[in-house]
Amino acid sequence: MTERTPLIAGNWKMNLGGAKGCELAEAVARAAQAHPNVDVVVAPPSTVIAAIAQISEENGKKLEVAGQNLYPKSDGAFTGEISAPMLLEAGAKWVILGHSERRQYFAESDDFVREKVAASLAAGLRPIACVGETLEEREAGKTLEVVNRQVDAFASLLSEQPGFGVIAYEPVWAIGTGKVATPEQAQEVHAAIRARLRETLGADVAEKTRILYGGSVKASNAAELLACPDIDGALVGGASLDAEGFAKIIQAAG
Ligand code: 13P
């Protein structure tokens, strides 16, 4: 079996877009240096991507920076949008795509997420593509149907460079609710996603693609989730805004 390096990513969402974000990034960069066997990424608001990329440069480059979204054109008349080449130029190496908040509040469809994943890969920006079912879908027994549909929309794009892109499984009912999926619930879906990748794209893509869990991950529950064989890391929201708590999650992955 391929060894997959654990990846802990902090999604700051619309928080800490100024000096406080830079302070947090300094602390996270130190925690990343202390755990060289864990890949560490933060996704701050785009206003501080360049500053945090600079902080990473000054602190051993172990911390990498992600955008939280992109528009799938490289430039042009798209007021308010940011492209993959712009994120790269600002110092980001990653981008979160298809987050459930974008799907929910900005009506992003599976097709649009696919376009975004394609744009990020074409630019050389590593996508963290998010999937996950709502509570209603879970209760209707549709979890795997929904997650497979979302994964199928972009997965074939990941096969050109197996391991370059990452998938995040974030059950919508567990995001920001304090209601974390049990390790068994999470592992079941992660294993199903990997099986789907194996079936549709082959063993190499399935073994090399890291699948992160997201949804109310915190220092106290990270270790048991990360111990599951198909959980290769975490995409952390609220708990990534606290340096000490986030450092403990990084430690739990090491
Ligand atoms: P919380 O960790 O706050 O539940 O958010 C998870 C998330 O949406 C990460 O992308």
PDB file of C-alpha atoms and ligand atoms in Angstrom:
ATOM      1  CA  MET A   1       0.000   0.000   0.000  1.00  0.00           C
ATOM      2  CA  THR A   2       1.188   3.479  -0.798  1.00  0.00           C
ATOM      3  CA  GLU A   3       2.197   5.586   2.174  1.00  0.00           C
ATOM      4  CA  ARG A   4       0.205   8.797   2.079  1.00  0.00           C
ATOM      5  CA  THR A   5       1.714  11.749   3.979  1.00  0.00           C
ATOM      6  CA  PRO A   6      -0.891  13.119   6.376  1.00  0.00           C
ATOM      7  CA  LEU A   7      -2.214  16.539   5.416  1.00  0.00           C
ATOM      8  CA  ILE A   8      -3.762  18.960   7.894  1.00  0.00           C
ATOM      9  CA  ALA A   9      -5.428  21.955   6.277  1.00  0.00           C
ATOM     10  CA  GLY A  10      -7.027  24.903   8.044  1.00  0.00           C
ATOM     11  CA  ASN A  11      -9.923  26.564   6.257  1.00  0.00           C
ATOM     12  CA  TRP A  12     -10.182  29.984   7.862  1.00  0.00           C
ATOM     13  CA  LYS A  13     -13.299  30.836   5.836  1.00  0.00           C
ATOM     14  CA  MET A  14     -14.143  34.569   6.101  1.00  0.00           C
ATOM     15  CA  ASN A  15     -12.029  35.143   9.214  1.00  0.00           C
ATOM     16  CA  LEU A  16      -8.658  36.696  10.064  1.00  0.00           C
ATOM     17  CA  GLY A  17      -8.027  38.527   6.805  1.00  0.00           C
ATOM     18  CA  GLY A  18      -5.538  40.963   8.334  1.00  0.00           C
ATOM     19  CA  ALA A  19      -2.822  41.281  10.982  1.00  0.00           C
ATOM     20  CA  LYS A  20      -4.397  38.633  13.248  1.00  0.00           C
ATOM     21  CA  GLY A  21      -4.246  36.144  10.392  1.00  0.00           C
ATOM     22  CA  CYS A  22      -0.540  36.845   9.940  1.00  0.00           C
ATOM     23  CA  GLU A  23       0.033  36.281  13.662  1.00  0.00           C
ATOM     24  CA  LEU A  24      -1.782  32.948  13.522  1.00  0.00           C
ATOM     25  CA  ALA A  25       0.167  31.940  10.407  1.00  0.00           C
ATOM     26  CA  GLU A  26       3.472  32.552  12.211  1.00  0.00           C
ATOM     27  CA  ALA A  27       2.416  30.177  14.981  1.00  0.00           C
ATOM     28  CA  VAL A  28       1.164  27.569  12.499  1.00  0.00           C
ATOM     29  CA  ALA A  29       4.408  27.825  10.506  1.00  0.00           C
ATOM     30  CA  ARG A  30       6.338  26.984  13.680  1.00  0.00           C
ATOM     31  CA  ALA A  31       4.043  24.037  14.431  1.00  0.00           C
ATOM     32  CA  ALA A  32       4.535  22.815  10.850  1.00  0.00           C
ATOM     33  CA  GLN A  33       8.301  22.978  11.256  1.00  0.00           C
ATOM     34  CA  ALA A  34       8.050  20.938  14.439  1.00  0.00           C
ATOM     35  CA  HIS A  35       6.192  18.152  12.585  1.00  0.00           C
ATOM     36  CA  PRO A  36       8.074  17.594   9.337  1.00  0.00           C
ATOM     37  CA  ASN A  37       6.216  14.335   8.617  1.00  0.00           C
ATOM     38  CA  VAL A  38       2.884  16.179   8.284  1.00  0.00           C
ATOM     39  CA  ASP A  39       1.922  18.444   5.380  1.00  0.00           C
ATOM     40  CA  VAL A  40       0.351  21.638   6.722  1.00  0.00           C
ATOM     41  CA  VAL A  41      -1.772  24.077   4.735  1.00  0.00           C
ATOM     42  CA  VAL A  42      -3.784  27.147   5.702  1.00  0.00           C
ATOM     43  CA  ALA A  43      -6.460  28.713   3.521  1.00  0.00           C
ATOM     44  CA  PRO A  44      -6.811  32.335   4.648  1.00  0.00           C
ATOM     45  CA  PRO A  45      -8.931  35.033   3.000  1.00  0.00           C
ATOM     46  CA  SER A  46      -7.227  36.107  -0.223  1.00  0.00           C
ATOM     47  CA  THR A  47      -6.316  39.512   1.247  1.00  0.00           C
ATOM     48  CA  VAL A  48      -3.508  37.854   3.245  1.00  0.00           C
ATOM     49  CA  ILE A  49      -2.380  35.033   0.945  1.00  0.00           C
ATOM     50  CA  ALA A  50       0.733  36.904  -0.205  1.00  0.00           C
ATOM     51  CA  ALA A  51       1.670  38.006   3.320  1.00  0.00           C
ATOM     52  CA  ILE A  52       1.281  34.470   4.654  1.00  0.00           C
ATOM     53  CA  ALA A  53       3.265  33.000   1.759  1.00  0.00           C
ATOM     54  CA  GLN A  54       6.023  35.414   2.812  1.00  0.00           C
ATOM     55  CA  ILE A  55       5.725  34.269   6.447  1.00  0.00           C
ATOM     56  CA  SER A  56       6.095  30.693   5.231  1.00  0.00           C
ATOM     57  CA  GLU A  57       9.269  31.664   3.286  1.00  0.00           C
ATOM     58  CA  GLU A  58      10.729  33.133   6.446  1.00  0.00           C
ATOM     59  CA  ASN A  59       9.816  30.088   8.554  1.00  0.00           C
ATOM     60  CA  GLY A  60      11.233  27.137   6.669  1.00  0.00           C
ATOM     61  CA  LYS A  61       8.568  26.890   3.898  1.00  0.00           C
ATOM     62  CA  LYS A  62       6.909  23.953   5.647  1.00  0.00           C
ATOM     63  CA  LEU A  63       3.573  25.758   5.791  1.00  0.00           C
ATOM     64  CA  GLU A  64       1.791  26.011   2.446  1.00  0.00           C
ATOM     65  CA  VAL A  65      -0.998  28.408   1.546  1.00  0.00           C
ATOM     66  CA  ALA A  66      -4.314  27.726  -0.178  1.00  0.00           C
ATOM     67  CA  GLY A  67      -6.967  29.883  -1.754  1.00  0.00           C
ATOM     68  CA  GLN A  68     -10.566  29.192  -0.734  1.00  0.00           C
ATOM     69  CA  ASN A  69     -11.999  29.444  -4.218  1.00  0.00           C
ATOM     70  CA  LEU A  70     -11.142  30.496  -7.767  1.00  0.00           C
ATOM     71  CA  TYR A  71     -12.868  31.461 -10.978  1.00  0.00           C
ATOM     72  CA  PRO A  72     -12.076  29.126 -13.864  1.00  0.00           C
ATOM     73  CA  LYS A  73     -10.749  31.730 -16.324  1.00  0.00           C
ATOM     74  CA  SER A  74      -7.220  33.069 -16.163  1.00  0.00           C
ATOM     75  CA  ASP A  75      -8.153  36.771 -16.457  1.00  0.00           C
ATOM     76  CA  GLY A  76     -10.755  39.104 -17.922  1.00  0.00           C
ATOM     77  CA  ALA A  77     -13.943  40.971 -17.087  1.00  0.00           C
ATOM     78  CA  PHE A  78     -15.106  38.949 -14.076  1.00  0.00           C
ATOM     79  CA  THR A  79     -15.480  41.574 -11.363  1.00  0.00           C
ATOM     80  CA  GLY A  80     -14.680  40.314  -7.898  1.00  0.00           C
ATOM     81  CA  GLU A  81     -13.151  37.029  -8.991  1.00  0.00           C
ATOM     82  CA  ILE A  82      -9.646  35.574  -8.617  1.00  0.00           C
ATOM     83  CA  SER A  83      -7.991  33.137 -11.016  1.00  0.00           C
ATOM     84  CA  ALA A  84      -5.712  30.149 -10.494  1.00  0.00           C
ATOM     85  CA  PRO A  85      -2.657  31.928 -11.964  1.00  0.00           C
ATOM     86  CA  MET A  86      -3.301  34.880  -9.625  1.00  0.00           C
ATOM     87  CA  LEU A  87      -3.439  32.610  -6.581  1.00  0.00           C
ATOM     88  CA  LEU A  88      -0.180  30.993  -7.667  1.00  0.00           C
ATOM     89  CA  GLU A  89       1.455  34.349  -8.211  1.00  0.00           C
ATOM     90  CA  ALA A  90       0.391  35.444  -4.721  1.00  0.00           C
ATOM     91  CA  GLY A  91       2.186  32.390  -3.324  1.00  0.00           C
ATOM     92  CA  ALA A  92      -0.633  29.861  -2.920  1.00  0.00           C
ATOM     93  CA  LYS A  93       0.119  26.269  -3.873  1.00  0.00           C
ATOM     94  CA  TRP A  94      -3.355  24.904  -3.151  1.00  0.00           C
ATOM     95  CA  VAL A  95      -6.997  25.851  -3.532  1.00  0.00           C
ATOM     96  CA  ILE A  96     -10.119  24.578  -1.789  1.00  0.00           C
ATOM     97  CA  LEU A  97     -12.869  23.942  -4.345  1.00  0.00           C
ATOM     98  CA  GLY A  98     -16.523  22.978  -4.134  1.00  0.00           C
ATOM     99  CA  HIS A  99     -16.834  23.619  -0.407  1.00  0.00           C
ATOM    100  CA  SER A 100     -20.389  22.968   0.754  1.00  0.00           C
ATOM    101  CA  GLU A 101     -20.754  26.638   1.728  1.00  0.00           C
ATOM    102  CA  ARG A 102     -20.025  27.563  -1.885  1.00  0.00           C
ATOM    103  CA  ARG A 103     -22.388  24.899  -3.158  1.00  0.00           C
ATOM    104  CA  GLN A 104     -25.086  26.097  -0.716  1.00  0.00           C
ATOM    105  CA  TYR A 105     -24.754  29.910  -0.710  1.00  0.00           C
ATOM    106  CA  PHE A 106     -23.340  30.467  -4.193  1.00  0.00           C
ATOM    107  CA  ALA A 107     -25.182  27.692  -6.018  1.00  0.00           C
ATOM    108  CA  GLU A 108     -22.061  25.950  -7.283  1.00  0.00           C
ATOM    109  CA  SER A 109     -22.981  22.872  -9.295  1.00  0.00           C
ATOM    110  CA  ASP A 110     -20.965  19.685  -9.792  1.00  0.00           C
ATOM    111  CA  ASP A 111     -20.180  20.857 -13.340  1.00  0.00           C
ATOM    112  CA  PHE A 112     -18.877  24.210 -12.130  1.00  0.00           C
ATOM    113  CA  VAL A 113     -16.723  22.484  -9.506  1.00  0.00           C
ATOM    114  CA  ARG A 114     -15.307  20.286 -12.269  1.00  0.00           C
ATOM    115  CA  GLU A 115     -14.440  23.412 -14.297  1.00  0.00           C
ATOM    116  CA  LYS A 116     -12.692  24.871 -11.283  1.00  0.00           C
ATOM    117  CA  VAL A 117     -10.716  21.683 -10.616  1.00  0.00           C
ATOM    118  CA  ALA A 118      -9.689  21.673 -14.293  1.00  0.00           C
ATOM    119  CA  ALA A 119      -8.578  25.319 -14.085  1.00  0.00           C
ATOM    120  CA  SER A 120      -6.531  24.722 -10.949  1.00  0.00           C
ATOM    121  CA  LEU A 121      -4.785  21.688 -12.434  1.00  0.00           C
ATOM    122  CA  ALA A 122      -4.095  23.488 -15.705  1.00  0.00           C
ATOM    123  CA  ALA A 123      -2.348  26.242 -13.733  1.00  0.00           C
ATOM    124  CA  GLY A 124      -0.420  23.843 -11.484  1.00  0.00           C
ATOM    125  CA  LEU A 125      -2.398  24.722  -8.365  1.00  0.00           C
ATOM    126  CA  ARG A 126      -3.256  21.713  -6.176  1.00  0.00           C
ATOM    127  CA  PRO A 127      -7.019  21.303  -5.659  1.00  0.00           C
ATOM    128  CA  ILE A 128      -8.644  20.210  -2.402  1.00  0.00           C
ATOM    129  CA  ALA A 129     -12.011  19.239  -3.856  1.00  0.00           C
ATOM    130  CA  CYS A 130     -14.826  18.948  -1.314  1.00  0.00           C
ATOM    131  CA  VAL A 131     -17.758  16.552  -1.286  1.00  0.00           C
ATOM    132  CA  GLY A 132     -20.359  15.644   1.328  1.00  0.00           C
ATOM    133  CA  GLU A 133     -24.002  14.904   1.927  1.00  0.00           C
ATOM    134  CA  THR A 134     -26.596  16.950   3.817  1.00  0.00           C
ATOM    135  CA  LEU A 135     -28.412  15.577   6.847  1.00  0.00           C
ATOM    136  CA  GLU A 136     -31.518  15.066   4.743  1.00  0.00           C
ATOM    137  CA  GLU A 137     -29.570  13.055   2.189  1.00  0.00           C
ATOM    138  CA  ARG A 138     -27.937  10.933   4.917  1.00  0.00           C
ATOM    139  CA  GLU A 139     -31.288  10.239   6.554  1.00  0.00           C
ATOM    140  CA  ALA A 140     -32.730   9.245   3.197  1.00  0.00           C
ATOM    141  CA  GLY A 141     -29.916   6.679   2.815  1.00  0.00           C
ATOM    142  CA  LYS A 142     -28.405   8.625  -0.091  1.00  0.00           C
ATOM    143  CA  THR A 143     -24.944   9.389   1.333  1.00  0.00           C
ATOM    144  CA  LEU A 144     -22.895   7.269  -1.059  1.00  0.00           C
ATOM    145  CA  GLU A 145     -25.057   8.126  -4.049  1.00  0.00           C
ATOM    146  CA  VAL A 146     -24.514  11.856  -3.454  1.00  0.00           C
ATOM    147  CA  VAL A 147     -20.817  11.580  -2.626  1.00  0.00           C
ATOM    148  CA  ASN A 148     -20.117   9.329  -5.628  1.00  0.00           C
ATOM    149  CA  ARG A 149     -21.916  11.784  -7.918  1.00  0.00           C
ATOM    150  CA  GLN A 150     -19.867  14.688  -6.575  1.00  0.00           C
ATOM    151  CA  VAL A 151     -16.595  12.731  -6.820  1.00  0.00           C
ATOM    152  CA  ASP A 152     -17.387  11.453 -10.327  1.00  0.00           C
ATOM    153  CA  ALA A 153     -17.806  15.052 -11.514  1.00  0.00           C
ATOM    154  CA  PHE A 154     -14.089  15.829 -11.149  1.00  0.00           C
ATOM    155  CA  ALA A 155     -12.249  12.577 -10.365  1.00  0.00           C
ATOM    156  CA  SER A 156     -11.091  11.797 -13.894  1.00  0.00           C
ATOM    157  CA  LEU A 157      -9.121  15.065 -13.833  1.00  0.00           C
ATOM    158  CA  LEU A 158      -7.092  13.783 -10.874  1.00  0.00           C
ATOM    159  CA  SER A 159      -5.786  10.793 -12.805  1.00  0.00           C
ATOM    160  CA  GLU A 160      -3.305  12.767 -14.908  1.00  0.00           C
ATOM    161  CA  GLN A 161      -1.120  13.382 -11.859  1.00  0.00           C
ATOM    162  CA  PRO A 162      -2.131  10.861  -9.192  1.00  0.00           C
ATOM    163  CA  GLY A 163      -1.650  12.322  -5.714  1.00  0.00           C
ATOM    164  CA  PHE A 164      -1.415  15.959  -6.848  1.00  0.00           C
ATOM    165  CA  GLY A 165      -5.034  16.689  -6.009  1.00  0.00           C
ATOM    166  CA  VAL A 166      -6.799  15.935  -2.741  1.00  0.00           C
ATOM    167  CA  ILE A 167     -10.422  15.115  -1.906  1.00  0.00           C
ATOM    168  CA  ALA A 168     -12.082  16.328   1.294  1.00  0.00           C
ATOM    169  CA  TYR A 169     -15.127  14.497   2.619  1.00  0.00           C
ATOM    170  CA  GLU A 170     -17.119  16.994   4.656  1.00  0.00           C
ATOM    171  CA  PRO A 171     -20.593  15.845   5.687  1.00  0.00           C
ATOM    172  CA  VAL A 172     -22.615  19.072   5.642  1.00  0.00           C
ATOM    173  CA  TRP A 173     -24.368  18.159   8.909  1.00  0.00           C
ATOM    174  CA  ALA A 174     -20.998  18.044  10.698  1.00  0.00           C
ATOM    175  CA  ILE A 175     -19.718  21.439   9.546  1.00  0.00           C
ATOM    176  CA  GLY A 176     -19.676  24.077  12.259  1.00  0.00           C
ATOM    177  CA  THR A 177     -22.251  22.130  14.257  1.00  0.00           C
ATOM    178  CA  GLY A 178     -19.991  20.427  16.796  1.00  0.00           C
ATOM    179  CA  LYS A 179     -21.562  17.177  15.535  1.00  0.00           C
ATOM    180  CA  VAL A 180     -18.571  15.209  14.306  1.00  0.00           C
ATOM    181  CA  ALA A 181     -18.997  12.049  12.245  1.00  0.00           C
ATOM    182  CA  THR A 182     -17.932   8.998  14.224  1.00  0.00           C
ATOM    183  CA  PRO A 183     -14.680   7.442  13.025  1.00  0.00           C
ATOM    184  CA  GLU A 184     -16.775   4.522  11.714  1.00  0.00           C
ATOM    185  CA  GLN A 185     -19.130   6.808   9.757  1.00  0.00           C
ATOM    186  CA  ALA A 186     -16.215   8.763   8.292  1.00  0.00           C
ATOM    187  CA  GLN A 187     -14.110   5.688   7.487  1.00  0.00           C
ATOM    188  CA  GLU A 188     -17.066   4.059   5.713  1.00  0.00           C
ATOM    189  CA  VAL A 189     -17.438   6.988   3.313  1.00  0.00           C
ATOM    190  CA  HIS A 190     -13.662   7.431   2.837  1.00  0.00           C
ATOM    191  CA  ALA A 191     -13.323   3.744   1.970  1.00  0.00           C
ATOM    192  CA  ALA A 192     -16.243   4.071  -0.454  1.00  0.00           C
ATOM    193  CA  ILE A 193     -14.621   7.088  -2.157  1.00  0.00           C
ATOM    194  CA  ARG A 194     -11.334   5.202  -2.500  1.00  0.00           C
ATOM    195  CA  ALA A 195     -13.172   2.165  -3.865  1.00  0.00           C
ATOM    196  CA  ARG A 196     -14.903   4.416  -6.387  1.00  0.00           C
ATOM    197  CA  LEU A 197     -11.562   5.883  -7.492  1.00  0.00           C
ATOM    198  CA  ARG A 198     -10.137   2.367  -7.839  1.00  0.00           C
ATOM    199  CA  GLU A 199     -13.122   1.186  -9.859  1.00  0.00           C
ATOM    200  CA  THR A 200     -13.237   4.174 -12.209  1.00  0.00           C
ATOM    201  CA  LEU A 201      -9.578   5.257 -12.449  1.00  0.00           C
ATOM    202  CA  GLY A 202      -7.445   2.382 -11.186  1.00  0.00           C
ATOM    203  CA  ALA A 203      -5.392   1.440  -8.153  1.00  0.00           C
ATOM    204  CA  ASP A 204      -2.649   4.043  -8.584  1.00  0.00           C
ATOM    205  CA  VAL A 205      -5.011   7.033  -8.361  1.00  0.00           C
ATOM    206  CA  ALA A 206      -6.963   5.362  -5.538  1.00  0.00           C
ATOM    207  CA  GLU A 207      -3.868   4.667  -3.453  1.00  0.00           C
ATOM    208  CA  LYS A 208      -2.153   8.009  -4.037  1.00  0.00           C
ATOM    209  CA  THR A 209      -5.114  10.371  -3.589  1.00  0.00           C
ATOM    210  CA  ARG A 210      -5.349  11.722  -0.067  1.00  0.00           C
ATOM    211  CA  ILE A 211      -8.861  11.919   1.332  1.00  0.00           C
ATOM    212  CA  LEU A 212      -9.295  14.403   4.183  1.00  0.00           C
ATOM    213  CA  TYR A 213     -12.131  14.420   6.677  1.00  0.00           C
ATOM    214  CA  GLY A 214     -13.755  17.742   7.586  1.00  0.00           C
ATOM    215  CA  GLY A 215     -16.560  18.642   9.973  1.00  0.00           C
ATOM    216  CA  SER A 216     -16.082  19.685  13.613  1.00  0.00           C
ATOM    217  CA  VAL A 217     -12.526  18.305  13.804  1.00  0.00           C
ATOM    218  CA  LYS A 218     -10.784  19.499  16.955  1.00  0.00           C
ATOM    219  CA  ALA A 219      -7.822  18.576  19.127  1.00  0.00           C
ATOM    220  CA  SER A 220      -9.924  16.200  21.221  1.00  0.00           C
ATOM    221  CA  ASN A 221     -11.295  14.086  18.342  1.00  0.00           C
ATOM    222  CA  ALA A 222      -8.537  14.344  15.692  1.00  0.00           C
ATOM    223  CA  ALA A 223      -6.476  11.329  16.755  1.00  0.00           C
ATOM    224  CA  GLU A 224      -9.300   8.792  16.512  1.00  0.00           C
ATOM    225  CA  LEU A 225     -10.397  10.082  13.115  1.00  0.00           C
ATOM    226  CA  LEU A 226      -6.843  10.171  11.778  1.00  0.00           C
ATOM    227  CA  ALA A 227      -6.247   6.601  12.963  1.00  0.00           C
ATOM    228  CA  CYS A 228      -8.741   5.305  10.358  1.00  0.00           C
ATOM    229  CA  PRO A 229      -6.976   3.637   7.417  1.00  0.00           C
ATOM    230  CA  ASP A 230      -8.631   5.739   4.686  1.00  0.00           C
ATOM    231  CA  ILE A 231      -8.554   9.088   6.513  1.00  0.00           C
ATOM    232  CA  ASP A 232      -5.378  10.807   5.333  1.00  0.00           C
ATOM    233  CA  GLY A 233      -5.773  14.124   7.090  1.00  0.00           C
ATOM    234  CA  ALA A 234      -8.258  16.782   8.067  1.00  0.00           C
ATOM    235  CA  LEU A 235      -9.791  19.951   6.684  1.00  0.00           C
ATOM    236  CA  VAL A 236     -10.396  21.986   9.810  1.00  0.00           C
ATOM    237  CA  GLY A 237     -12.661  25.029  10.074  1.00  0.00           C
ATOM    238  CA  GLY A 238     -13.331  26.617  13.459  1.00  0.00           C
ATOM    239  CA  ALA A 239     -10.516  24.831  15.308  1.00  0.00           C
ATOM    240  CA  SER A 240      -7.948  26.081  12.781  1.00  0.00           C
ATOM    241  CA  LEU A 241      -8.446  29.649  14.054  1.00  0.00           C
ATOM    242  CA  ASP A 242      -6.743  28.829  17.333  1.00  0.00           C
ATOM    243  CA  ALA A 243      -2.966  28.309  17.141  1.00  0.00           C
ATOM    244  CA  GLU A 244      -2.718  25.957  20.082  1.00  0.00           C
ATOM    245  CA  GLY A 245      -5.660  23.770  19.105  1.00  0.00           C
ATOM    246  CA  PHE A 246      -4.543  23.575  15.480  1.00  0.00           C
ATOM    247  CA  ALA A 247      -1.001  22.650  16.569  1.00  0.00           C
ATOM    248  CA  LYS A 248      -2.460  19.770  18.578  1.00  0.00           C
ATOM    249  CA  ILE A 249      -4.324  18.522  15.490  1.00  0.00           C
ATOM    250  CA  ILE A 250      -1.050  18.665  13.509  1.00  0.00           C
ATOM    251  CA  GLN A 251       0.622  16.730  16.297  1.00  0.00           C
ATOM    252  CA  ALA A 252      -2.146  14.108  16.259  1.00  0.00           C
ATOM    253  CA  ALA A 253      -1.403  13.496  12.571  1.00  0.00           C
ATOM    254  CA  GLY A 254       2.339  13.061  13.100  1.00  0.00           C
TER     255      GLY A 254
HETATM  256  P1  13P B   1     -15.684  23.143  11.094  1.00  0.00           P
HETATM  257  O1  13P B   1     -14.374  22.463  11.436  1.00  0.00           O
HETATM  258  O2  13P B   1     -15.819  24.493  11.710  1.00  0.00           O
HETATM  259  O3  13P B   1     -16.840  22.227  11.355  1.00  0.00           O
HETATM  260  O4  13P B   1     -15.660  23.401   9.503  1.00  0.00           O
HETATM  261  C1  13P B   1     -15.282  22.379   8.673  1.00  0.00           C
HETATM  262  C2  13P B   1     -15.081  22.933   7.303  1.00  0.00           C
HETATM  263  O5  13P B   1     -16.020  23.383   6.660  1.00  0.00           O
HETATM  264  C3  13P B   1     -13.722  22.946   6.761  1.00  0.00           C
HETATM  265  O6  13P B   1     -13.713  23.249   5.413  1.00  0.00           O
END
